[in-house]
Amino acid sequence: MNQNFAQQPSRAGRSLAAIAGLLLLSGGLGLALTPGEDRATSAPQAIVKQVQVANPSSDTANVGAAIVTWDQSLAQNQVMLCAGPPNCAPCPSPAQLQNSPVKVGVDSADPVCEGELHWNARRPIPWQIFAQGEYVGPARLQHVPEYRLRVDDELEFVYRLTRNEMTTPYRLNVGDQVRVESLTDPNLNRDLVIQPDGSITVLLLGQVHAARKTVTELTDMLDKEYKRYYKVPAITVTPLQVNTKLEDLRATVDSRAGRGGQSQSVRVTPEGTIQLPAIESVPAQGLTLDELKREVDERYAQVVDGIGVTPILTARAPRYLYVLGEVKTPGRFELVGPTTVMQSIALAGGWNVGGNLREVVIFRRAEDWRLVATKIDIKGALYGQRPIPSDELWLRDSDIVVVPKQPILWADEFIDLVFTRGIYGVAPFSGISVNFGNASSF
């Protein structure tokens, strides 16, 4: 140690105190004071400020301490540096420092009167936020409160039999099979299929309309008609195969010979509809899955009873954002998750030297396709000067992010077009050579 420095303990104490203060501001190091040999003796004490540190593992708050000023008369051997312990005395061991529950940083949830938080608003924060091994991240809030379908979304409708008791008598349909029997004349007995015109053909009576009638109504009608030939016809109608519309629908969506189950895959068309068997076109764009299920169930109930569907979103429509201008690899990038402006620049390989990060432009299409735009300043954030940038916006589908050139690059292009390619290209001056190609390096 320098002799002059050693001969001035008060100056040494002040110097170490200043160094400790700088380290506290830049790296999150705390300052702890340890009195000489005897910890119980009265030694100069640091002035500390109690800071409330939220503990994510409990409903209470841990009280930490951060040095805000100290006694400048401290001797050299009374000052020790340590990594932000919750209390200022005594200084913890290296093993305790490694497991210290306090890190210093900025939290966007902290209150601020106006503007945004800066690095001078640093405070102790729970170290668990930056714990290792948490690459999957916490279970954050859902991306959207409710997802509404859009064009090119892919859905799979799973069909199932409800097997619920009907509140009204079943009415025979085309394709249903019935058995007509008579206790009086067994020659009348026969099995019949309801024809496409809704009729059946019976002995003596010929064609009789049977579709849209209940079994009781058909029995009473046949018994009444046969009374012209028999005093007591004693007709009985027994349904053998019913609900043929339902079976036809099940056969249409039957995938048991392939991927299994009874389902139908559809895609939302550009007009916002889907096509399903038996009910044709159904509006889907802008609906949630629950709303779409209710709409489809109601439409099927008007056609056939006993069927229920469950829509499943199998693939979302691709979402893209476009990054242009002064970036390494401009182009179109797929949005696979929530993405911010700085993340979009990272997708494009970062920014080029000469990009105007103070005036990044975002173009966006609203719900009615009108164009809106805004300018943001992310230079301070990308250079580590703004910890909680208010310009770090969330992007959405079809957004265009443009990183414009700085004025010096505009001037470079102007000089290149007017002079290098223009005047010198038309009338070159012999013996004169001017190169403006590296003007952007100034």
Tab-separated table of C-alpha atoms in Angstrom:
chain	number	residue	atom	x	y	z
A	1	MET	CA	0.000	0.000	0.000
A	2	ASN	CA	1.210	3.516	-0.743
A	3	GLN	CA	2.891	5.073	2.286
A	4	ASN	CA	1.106	8.416	1.969
A	5	PHE	CA	-2.198	6.639	1.700
A	6	ALA	CA	-1.450	4.565	4.802
A	7	GLN	CA	-0.506	7.631	6.830
A	8	GLN	CA	-3.904	9.229	6.310
A	9	PRO	CA	-6.496	6.797	7.760
A	10	SER	CA	-9.351	9.269	7.486
A	11	ARG	CA	-8.568	9.872	3.821
A	12	ALA	CA	-8.309	6.113	3.287
A	13	GLY	CA	-11.678	5.589	4.918
A	14	ARG	CA	-13.258	8.211	2.735
A	15	SER	CA	-11.702	6.699	-0.396
A	16	LEU	CA	-12.906	3.201	0.415
A	17	ALA	CA	-16.306	4.583	1.256
A	18	ALA	CA	-16.508	6.286	-2.123
A	19	ILE	CA	-15.434	3.072	-3.893
A	20	ALA	CA	-18.039	1.127	-1.965
A	21	GLY	CA	-20.707	3.620	-2.935
A	22	LEU	CA	-19.819	3.293	-6.633
A	23	LEU	CA	-19.912	-0.483	-6.417
A	24	LEU	CA	-23.262	-0.302	-4.665
A	25	LEU	CA	-24.729	1.793	-7.492
A	26	SER	CA	-23.207	-0.190	-10.385
A	27	GLY	CA	-23.225	-3.813	-9.315
A	28	GLY	CA	-25.692	-4.173	-6.503
A	29	LEU	CA	-23.026	-4.639	-3.806
A	30	GLY	CA	-23.947	-3.677	-0.282
A	31	LEU	CA	-21.694	-2.163	2.351
A	32	ALA	CA	-21.386	-3.727	5.776
A	33	LEU	CA	-19.460	-2.413	8.710
A	34	THR	CA	-17.542	-4.648	11.095
A	35	PRO	CA	-16.103	-3.022	14.223
A	36	GLY	CA	-12.435	-3.835	15.074
A	37	GLU	CA	-11.689	-6.944	17.129
A	38	ASP	CA	-14.649	-6.795	19.492
A	39	ARG	CA	-18.077	-6.762	17.783
A	40	ALA	CA	-19.762	-5.673	20.969
A	41	THR	CA	-17.699	-2.519	21.347
A	42	SER	CA	-19.078	0.763	20.263
A	43	ALA	CA	-17.865	1.496	16.742
A	44	PRO	CA	-18.954	4.064	14.183
A	45	GLN	CA	-22.269	2.881	12.742
A	46	ALA	CA	-23.491	3.314	9.189
A	47	ILE	CA	-26.644	5.179	8.497
A	48	VAL	CA	-29.044	2.686	6.911
A	49	LYS	CA	-32.443	2.902	5.294
A	50	GLN	CA	-34.999	0.176	5.835
A	51	VAL	CA	-36.343	-1.205	2.556
A	52	GLN	CA	-39.358	-3.454	2.212
A	53	VAL	CA	-38.497	-6.452	0.033
A	54	ALA	CA	-41.408	-8.551	-1.155
A	55	ASN	CA	-40.916	-12.244	-0.434
A	56	PRO	CA	-42.659	-14.375	-3.069
A	57	SER	CA	-42.786	-17.378	-0.746
A	58	SER	CA	-44.860	-15.725	1.977
A	59	ASP	CA	-47.567	-13.149	2.485
A	60	THR	CA	-45.318	-10.997	4.638
A	61	ALA	CA	-42.483	-8.693	3.659
A	62	ASN	CA	-38.809	-9.073	4.506
A	63	VAL	CA	-37.056	-6.027	5.759
A	64	GLY	CA	-33.702	-5.439	4.097
A	65	ALA	CA	-31.222	-2.660	4.575
A	66	ALA	CA	-29.354	-0.622	2.028
A	67	ILE	CA	-26.557	1.825	2.795
A	68	VAL	CA	-27.453	5.346	1.782
A	69	THR	CA	-24.635	7.200	3.594
A	70	TRP	CA	-21.951	6.444	6.148
A	71	ASP	CA	-19.609	8.055	8.663
A	72	GLN	CA	-16.615	9.478	6.814
A	73	SER	CA	-14.377	9.111	9.879
A	74	LEU	CA	-14.327	5.330	9.640
A	75	ALA	CA	-10.854	3.793	9.713
A	76	GLN	CA	-9.572	1.568	6.954
A	77	ASN	CA	-9.938	-1.698	8.880
A	78	GLN	CA	-13.547	-0.952	9.725
A	79	VAL	CA	-14.882	-1.185	6.159
A	80	MET	CA	-15.694	-4.459	4.377
A	81	LEU	CA	-17.600	-5.082	1.138
A	82	CYS	CA	-20.243	-7.778	0.831
A	83	ALA	CA	-23.048	-8.722	-1.575
A	84	GLY	CA	-26.099	-6.977	-0.185
A	85	PRO	CA	-27.019	-8.797	3.066
A	86	PRO	CA	-30.426	-8.019	4.557
A	87	ASN	CA	-28.694	-6.399	7.544
A	88	CYS	CA	-25.510	-4.369	7.782
A	89	ALA	CA	-23.726	-6.039	10.690
A	90	PRO	CA	-21.861	-8.300	10.840
A	91	CYS	CA	-20.565	-9.027	7.331
A	92	PRO	CA	-21.689	-12.549	6.288
A	93	SER	CA	-19.366	-15.317	5.215
A	94	PRO	CA	-18.747	-16.125	1.503
A	95	ALA	CA	-21.116	-19.095	1.734
A	96	GLN	CA	-23.827	-16.815	3.097
A	97	LEU	CA	-23.158	-14.260	0.387
A	98	GLN	CA	-23.724	-16.889	-2.313
A	99	ASN	CA	-27.202	-17.633	-0.941
A	100	SER	CA	-28.090	-14.011	-0.214
A	101	PRO	CA	-31.848	-13.431	-0.725
A	102	VAL	CA	-31.392	-9.907	-2.089
A	103	LYS	CA	-30.487	-8.647	-5.539
A	104	VAL	CA	-30.577	-5.026	-6.587
A	105	GLY	CA	-32.637	-4.083	-9.603
A	106	VAL	CA	-35.657	-2.227	-10.987
A	107	ASP	CA	-39.211	-3.562	-11.050
A	108	SER	CA	-41.782	-2.084	-13.447
A	109	ALA	CA	-44.446	-2.639	-10.775
A	110	ASP	CA	-42.826	-0.038	-8.518
A	111	PRO	CA	-44.831	3.194	-8.213
A	112	VAL	CA	-43.587	6.236	-10.124
A	113	CYS	CA	-45.001	9.727	-10.161
A	114	GLU	CA	-44.498	10.336	-13.874
A	115	GLY	CA	-42.464	9.001	-16.771
A	116	GLU	CA	-40.647	5.704	-16.353
A	117	LEU	CA	-38.294	4.173	-13.826
A	118	HIS	CA	-34.558	4.589	-14.341
A	119	TRP	CA	-31.498	2.926	-12.866
A	120	ASN	CA	-31.444	5.400	-9.984
A	121	ALA	CA	-34.638	3.703	-8.762
A	122	ARG	CA	-32.804	0.452	-8.019
A	123	ARG	CA	-33.740	-1.345	-4.848
A	124	PRO	CA	-33.320	-4.827	-3.359
A	125	ILE	CA	-35.520	-7.335	-5.188
A	126	PRO	CA	-35.992	-11.087	-4.549
A	127	TRP	CA	-33.148	-13.045	-6.094
A	128	GLN	CA	-35.546	-15.846	-7.075
A	129	ILE	CA	-36.592	-13.776	-10.104
A	130	PHE	CA	-33.127	-14.367	-11.576
A	131	ALA	CA	-32.674	-17.894	-10.246
A	132	GLN	CA	-30.862	-20.395	-12.433
A	133	GLY	CA	-32.656	-23.288	-14.067
A	134	GLU	CA	-35.913	-21.397	-14.637
A	135	TYR	CA	-35.609	-21.452	-18.424
A	136	VAL	CA	-39.261	-22.469	-18.842
A	137	GLY	CA	-40.379	-19.381	-16.972
A	138	PRO	CA	-43.266	-19.096	-14.537
A	139	ALA	CA	-46.898	-19.797	-15.305
A	140	ARG	CA	-47.733	-16.324	-16.557
A	141	LEU	CA	-51.139	-14.887	-17.372
A	142	GLN	CA	-52.938	-16.148	-20.463
A	143	HIS	CA	-52.026	-14.478	-23.749
A	144	VAL	CA	-55.593	-13.279	-24.342
A	145	PRO	CA	-58.650	-13.378	-22.056
A	146	GLU	CA	-60.538	-15.411	-24.671
A	147	TYR	CA	-59.425	-16.674	-28.049
A	148	ARG	CA	-61.635	-15.845	-31.012
A	149	LEU	CA	-61.340	-17.752	-34.243
A	150	ARG	CA	-59.903	-16.164	-37.340
A	151	VAL	CA	-59.369	-17.022	-40.981
A	152	ASP	CA	-57.136	-20.085	-41.596
A	153	ASP	CA	-57.547	-21.478	-38.083
A	154	GLU	CA	-57.801	-25.271	-38.225
A	155	LEU	CA	-60.445	-27.069	-36.176
A	156	GLU	CA	-61.392	-30.652	-35.491
A	157	PHE	CA	-64.999	-31.446	-34.593
A	158	VAL	CA	-65.369	-34.605	-32.527
A	159	TYR	CA	-68.816	-36.198	-32.843
A	160	ARG	CA	-70.440	-38.252	-30.134
A	161	LEU	CA	-73.838	-39.759	-29.375
A	162	THR	CA	-75.576	-37.897	-26.591
A	163	ARG	CA	-77.972	-40.768	-25.750
A	164	ASN	CA	-80.232	-38.320	-23.974
A	165	GLU	CA	-83.903	-39.107	-23.597
A	166	MET	CA	-86.015	-37.191	-26.076
A	167	THR	CA	-88.739	-34.970	-24.695
A	168	THR	CA	-90.997	-35.602	-27.712
A	169	PRO	CA	-91.996	-38.897	-29.408
A	170	TYR	CA	-89.635	-40.037	-32.135
A	171	ARG	CA	-90.911	-39.470	-35.676
A	172	LEU	CA	-89.977	-41.889	-38.411
A	173	ASN	CA	-87.595	-40.713	-41.134
A	174	VAL	CA	-86.751	-41.836	-44.629
A	175	GLY	CA	-84.621	-44.966	-44.390
A	176	ASP	CA	-86.051	-46.165	-41.090
A	177	GLN	CA	-87.151	-49.797	-41.012
A	178	VAL	CA	-90.381	-51.001	-39.363
A	179	ARG	CA	-92.226	-54.305	-38.975
A	180	VAL	CA	-96.000	-54.430	-39.529
A	181	GLU	CA	-97.814	-57.382	-37.917
A	182	SER	CA	-101.447	-58.490	-37.519
A	183	LEU	CA	-102.806	-60.969	-35.015
A	184	THR	CA	-105.849	-61.496	-37.212
A	185	ASP	CA	-104.113	-62.296	-40.515
A	186	PRO	CA	-100.431	-63.330	-40.417
A	187	ASN	CA	-100.247	-62.759	-44.154
A	188	LEU	CA	-100.098	-59.026	-43.438
A	189	ASN	CA	-96.823	-59.391	-41.559
A	190	ARG	CA	-93.795	-57.877	-43.296
A	191	ASP	CA	-90.674	-55.739	-42.724
A	192	LEU	CA	-90.702	-52.417	-44.540
A	193	VAL	CA	-88.245	-49.590	-45.232
A	194	ILE	CA	-89.576	-46.054	-45.506
A	195	GLN	CA	-88.918	-44.965	-49.075
A	196	PRO	CA	-87.377	-41.636	-50.166
A	197	ASP	CA	-90.892	-40.299	-50.773
A	198	GLY	CA	-91.782	-41.121	-47.151
A	199	SER	CA	-94.131	-44.004	-47.894
A	200	ILE	CA	-94.327	-47.743	-47.218
A	201	THR	CA	-96.191	-50.387	-49.222
A	202	VAL	CA	-98.507	-52.733	-47.308
A	203	LEU	CA	-100.793	-55.539	-48.410
A	204	LEU	CA	-104.301	-54.537	-49.517
A	205	LEU	CA	-103.709	-50.826	-48.822
A	206	GLY	CA	-100.845	-50.181	-51.170
A	207	GLN	CA	-98.685	-47.094	-50.471
A	208	VAL	CA	-99.173	-45.403	-47.114
A	209	HIS	CA	-97.321	-42.305	-45.987
A	210	ALA	CA	-95.218	-43.066	-42.911
A	211	ALA	CA	-92.490	-40.408	-42.689
A	212	ARG	CA	-92.768	-37.768	-39.931
A	213	LYS	CA	-95.283	-39.956	-38.072
A	214	THR	CA	-94.769	-41.495	-34.674
A	215	VAL	CA	-95.091	-45.262	-34.255
A	216	THR	CA	-98.412	-44.762	-32.458
A	217	GLU	CA	-99.793	-42.552	-35.216
A	218	LEU	CA	-98.784	-45.040	-37.917
A	219	THR	CA	-100.318	-47.949	-35.955
A	220	ASP	CA	-103.643	-46.137	-35.482
A	221	MET	CA	-103.765	-45.168	-39.159
A	222	LEU	CA	-103.127	-48.724	-40.400
A	223	ASP	CA	-105.587	-50.208	-37.939
A	224	LYS	CA	-108.252	-47.763	-39.111
A	225	GLU	CA	-107.614	-48.490	-42.800
A	226	TYR	CA	-107.623	-52.279	-42.326
A	227	LYS	CA	-111.032	-52.152	-40.659
A	228	ARG	CA	-112.456	-52.026	-44.163
A	229	TYR	CA	-111.299	-55.633	-44.551
A	230	TYR	CA	-111.187	-56.969	-40.988
A	231	LYS	CA	-113.481	-56.442	-38.065
A	232	VAL	CA	-110.524	-56.468	-35.653
A	233	PRO	CA	-107.270	-55.995	-37.598
A	234	ALA	CA	-105.088	-55.925	-34.444
A	235	ILE	CA	-102.185	-54.120	-36.205
A	236	THR	CA	-98.846	-53.683	-34.481
A	237	VAL	CA	-95.935	-51.556	-35.784
A	238	THR	CA	-92.485	-52.315	-34.398
A	239	PRO	CA	-89.484	-50.068	-35.257
A	240	LEU	CA	-86.487	-52.154	-36.308
A	241	GLN	CA	-83.991	-49.451	-37.362
A	242	VAL	CA	-84.469	-45.799	-36.556
A	243	ASN	CA	-82.466	-42.576	-36.523
A	244	THR	CA	-80.961	-43.332	-39.902
A	245	LYS	CA	-80.027	-39.660	-40.386
A	246	LEU	CA	-77.818	-39.944	-37.353
A	247	GLU	CA	-76.205	-43.106	-38.667
A	248	ASP	CA	-75.595	-41.476	-42.026
A	249	LEU	CA	-73.906	-38.540	-40.291
A	250	ARG	CA	-71.764	-40.890	-38.211
A	251	ALA	CA	-70.718	-42.745	-41.337
A	252	THR	CA	-69.694	-39.452	-42.945
A	253	VAL	CA	-67.355	-38.478	-40.092
A	254	ASP	CA	-66.186	-42.004	-39.260
A	255	SER	CA	-62.390	-42.108	-38.960
A	256	ARG	CA	-62.069	-45.339	-37.024
A	257	ALA	CA	-60.352	-47.029	-39.967
A	258	GLY	CA	-57.734	-44.254	-40.032
A	259	ARG	CA	-56.674	-42.040	-37.167
A	260	GLY	CA	-59.587	-43.242	-35.036
A	261	GLY	CA	-62.754	-41.732	-33.648
A	262	GLN	CA	-65.563	-39.881	-35.345
A	263	SER	CA	-64.383	-36.421	-36.266
A	264	GLN	CA	-64.212	-33.877	-39.043
A	265	SER	CA	-61.308	-31.502	-39.755
A	266	VAL	CA	-62.148	-28.070	-41.134
A	267	ARG	CA	-60.418	-24.757	-41.798
A	268	VAL	CA	-61.939	-21.300	-41.431
A	269	THR	CA	-62.358	-19.973	-44.954
A	270	PRO	CA	-61.450	-16.407	-46.032
A	271	GLU	CA	-65.116	-15.499	-45.706
A	272	GLY	CA	-65.035	-16.609	-42.062
A	273	THR	CA	-67.106	-19.794	-42.295
A	274	ILE	CA	-66.622	-23.542	-41.919
A	275	GLN	CA	-68.305	-26.422	-43.747
A	276	LEU	CA	-69.782	-29.356	-41.798
A	277	PRO	CA	-71.767	-32.388	-42.948
A	278	ALA	CA	-75.564	-32.014	-42.964
A	279	ILE	CA	-75.570	-28.342	-41.903
A	280	GLU	CA	-73.239	-26.940	-44.578
A	281	SER	CA	-71.861	-23.418	-43.969
A	282	VAL	CA	-71.527	-22.136	-40.398
A	283	PRO	CA	-70.136	-18.680	-39.444
A	284	ALA	CA	-67.041	-19.105	-37.272
A	285	GLN	CA	-64.834	-16.031	-37.473
A	286	GLY	CA	-64.855	-13.987	-34.285
A	287	LEU	CA	-66.492	-16.728	-32.203
A	288	THR	CA	-64.991	-18.485	-29.228
A	289	LEU	CA	-64.938	-22.281	-29.172
A	290	ASP	CA	-67.851	-22.358	-26.714
A	291	GLU	CA	-69.922	-20.036	-28.875
A	292	LEU	CA	-69.153	-22.104	-31.963
A	293	LYS	CA	-70.159	-25.316	-30.157
A	294	ARG	CA	-73.528	-23.856	-29.200
A	295	GLU	CA	-74.122	-22.652	-32.759
A	296	VAL	CA	-73.263	-26.031	-34.297
A	297	ASP	CA	-75.269	-28.004	-31.733
A	298	GLU	CA	-78.354	-25.894	-32.387
A	299	ARG	CA	-78.031	-26.350	-36.127
A	300	TYR	CA	-77.610	-30.120	-35.815
A	301	ALA	CA	-80.610	-30.308	-33.466
A	302	GLN	CA	-82.790	-29.008	-36.309
A	303	VAL	CA	-81.598	-31.822	-38.573
A	304	VAL	CA	-80.967	-34.848	-36.386
A	305	ASP	CA	-81.368	-35.707	-32.723
A	306	GLY	CA	-78.887	-37.430	-30.463
A	307	ILE	CA	-75.610	-35.951	-31.731
A	308	GLY	CA	-73.208	-33.593	-30.004
A	309	VAL	CA	-69.985	-32.016	-31.238
A	310	THR	CA	-66.853	-30.711	-29.537
A	311	PRO	CA	-64.717	-28.245	-31.533
A	312	ILE	CA	-60.965	-28.462	-30.913
A	313	LEU	CA	-58.485	-25.874	-32.143
A	314	THR	CA	-55.724	-27.959	-33.722
A	315	ALA	CA	-53.670	-25.222	-35.383
A	316	ARG	CA	-53.782	-21.466	-35.257
A	317	ALA	CA	-53.568	-19.414	-38.397
A	318	PRO	CA	-49.975	-18.300	-39.020
A	319	ARG	CA	-49.152	-14.861	-37.681
A	320	TYR	CA	-46.310	-12.809	-39.084
A	321	LEU	CA	-44.481	-9.583	-38.378
A	322	TYR	CA	-42.156	-7.741	-40.737
A	323	VAL	CA	-38.882	-6.073	-39.756
A	324	LEU	CA	-37.334	-3.702	-42.285
A	325	GLY	CA	-34.639	-1.053	-42.496
A	326	GLU	CA	-31.306	-1.010	-40.703
A	327	VAL	CA	-31.265	-4.565	-39.368
A	328	LYS	CA	-29.008	-7.503	-40.187
A	329	THR	CA	-31.575	-9.789	-41.809
A	330	PRO	CA	-34.800	-7.938	-42.693
A	331	GLY	CA	-37.796	-10.034	-43.638
A	332	ARG	CA	-40.942	-11.787	-42.444
A	333	PHE	CA	-40.927	-13.636	-39.133
A	334	GLU	CA	-43.597	-15.884	-37.645
A	335	LEU	CA	-45.155	-14.882	-34.341
A	336	VAL	CA	-45.150	-18.027	-32.233
A	337	GLY	CA	-45.620	-16.217	-28.924
A	338	PRO	CA	-45.889	-12.769	-27.358
A	339	THR	CA	-43.198	-10.617	-29.003
A	340	THR	CA	-41.970	-7.097	-28.269
A	341	VAL	CA	-40.191	-4.552	-30.451
A	342	MET	CA	-36.721	-5.403	-29.113
A	343	GLN	CA	-37.421	-9.100	-29.564
A	344	SER	CA	-38.404	-8.461	-33.191
A	345	ILE	CA	-35.089	-6.702	-33.794
A	346	ALA	CA	-33.349	-9.706	-32.251
A	347	LEU	CA	-35.247	-11.960	-34.691
A	348	ALA	CA	-33.838	-9.838	-37.505
A	349	GLY	CA	-30.273	-10.370	-36.258
A	350	GLY	CA	-29.872	-7.047	-34.452
A	351	TRP	CA	-29.489	-3.510	-35.751
A	352	ASN	CA	-26.894	-2.081	-38.103
A	353	VAL	CA	-24.534	0.702	-37.202
A	354	GLY	CA	-26.255	3.840	-38.399
A	355	GLY	CA	-29.783	2.696	-37.569
A	356	ASN	CA	-31.882	5.405	-35.957
A	357	LEU	CA	-33.073	3.598	-32.840
A	358	ARG	CA	-34.633	6.797	-31.515
A	359	GLU	CA	-37.299	6.835	-34.235
A	360	VAL	CA	-38.306	3.225	-34.830
A	361	VAL	CA	-41.632	3.173	-36.672
A	362	ILE	CA	-44.411	0.615	-36.096
A	363	PHE	CA	-47.184	0.266	-38.683
A	364	ARG	CA	-50.328	-1.582	-37.604
A	365	ARG	CA	-53.651	-2.559	-39.149
A	366	ALA	CA	-56.685	-2.066	-36.903
A	367	GLU	CA	-59.785	-4.273	-36.788
A	368	ASP	CA	-61.315	-2.474	-39.788
A	369	TRP	CA	-58.008	-2.653	-41.726
A	370	ARG	CA	-57.254	1.050	-41.316
A	371	LEU	CA	-53.571	1.898	-40.952
A	372	VAL	CA	-52.147	3.387	-37.761
A	373	ALA	CA	-48.508	4.151	-36.976
A	374	THR	CA	-46.347	5.330	-34.110
A	375	LYS	CA	-42.710	6.164	-33.405
A	376	ILE	CA	-40.805	4.821	-30.433
A	377	ASP	CA	-37.381	5.354	-28.903
A	378	ILE	CA	-35.591	2.162	-27.862
A	379	LYS	CA	-31.995	3.355	-28.098
A	380	GLY	CA	-31.626	3.831	-24.356
A	381	ALA	CA	-32.996	0.342	-23.704
A	382	LEU	CA	-30.752	-1.352	-26.293
A	383	TYR	CA	-27.727	0.462	-24.910
A	384	GLY	CA	-28.597	-0.493	-21.325
A	385	GLN	CA	-29.477	3.018	-20.182
A	386	ARG	CA	-33.227	2.560	-19.619
A	387	PRO	CA	-34.166	-0.498	-17.517
A	388	ILE	CA	-37.956	-0.125	-17.869
A	389	PRO	CA	-38.533	1.398	-21.323
A	390	SER	CA	-42.097	2.549	-21.884
A	391	ASP	CA	-41.518	2.191	-25.650
A	392	GLU	CA	-41.110	-1.590	-25.430
A	393	LEU	CA	-44.461	-2.354	-27.046
A	394	TRP	CA	-46.117	-5.698	-27.712
A	395	LEU	CA	-46.444	-6.531	-31.394
A	396	ARG	CA	-49.259	-8.383	-33.104
A	397	ASP	CA	-50.061	-9.993	-36.414
A	398	SER	CA	-49.076	-8.087	-39.584
A	399	ASP	CA	-47.167	-5.368	-37.698
A	400	ILE	CA	-44.320	-3.734	-39.624
A	401	VAL	CA	-41.269	-2.570	-37.666
A	402	VAL	CA	-38.999	-0.137	-39.535
A	403	VAL	CA	-35.584	0.870	-38.202
A	404	PRO	CA	-34.820	3.998	-40.286
A	405	LYS	CA	-31.408	5.357	-41.185
A	406	GLN	CA	-29.709	8.152	-39.340
A	407	PRO	CA	-29.368	11.480	-41.186
A	408	ILE	CA	-25.698	10.822	-41.912
A	409	LEU	CA	-26.657	7.756	-43.965
A	410	TRP	CA	-29.254	9.799	-45.817
A	411	ALA	CA	-26.514	12.271	-46.698
A	412	ASP	CA	-24.253	9.404	-47.756
A	413	GLU	CA	-26.944	8.079	-50.129
A	414	PHE	CA	-27.565	11.559	-51.518
A	415	ILE	CA	-23.880	12.109	-52.188
A	416	ASP	CA	-23.552	8.684	-53.771
A	417	LEU	CA	-26.532	9.213	-56.092
A	418	VAL	CA	-25.855	12.854	-57.028
A	419	PHE	CA	-22.096	12.994	-57.180
A	420	THR	CA	-20.621	9.473	-57.412
A	421	ARG	CA	-23.219	8.064	-59.809
A	422	GLY	CA	-24.503	11.355	-61.173
A	423	ILE	CA	-22.033	14.128	-61.884
A	424	TYR	CA	-18.875	12.000	-61.800
A	425	GLY	CA	-20.620	9.266	-63.723
A	426	VAL	CA	-21.594	11.617	-66.572
A	427	ALA	CA	-18.526	13.892	-66.628
A	428	PRO	CA	-15.641	12.247	-64.786
A	429	PHE	CA	-12.860	14.620	-63.743
A	430	SER	CA	-9.438	13.234	-64.595
A	431	GLY	CA	-6.996	13.243	-61.752
A	432	ILE	CA	-9.665	13.735	-59.111
A	433	SER	CA	-10.912	10.843	-57.050
A	434	VAL	CA	-13.409	11.288	-54.244
A	435	ASN	CA	-14.800	8.350	-52.295
A	436	PHE	CA	-17.868	8.942	-50.140
A	437	GLY	CA	-18.580	5.289	-49.606
A	438	ASN	CA	-17.313	5.259	-46.036
A	439	ALA	CA	-19.101	8.424	-44.942
A	440	SER	CA	-21.251	6.391	-42.540
A	441	SER	CA	-18.204	5.458	-40.476
A	442	PHE	CA	-17.796	9.006	-39.136
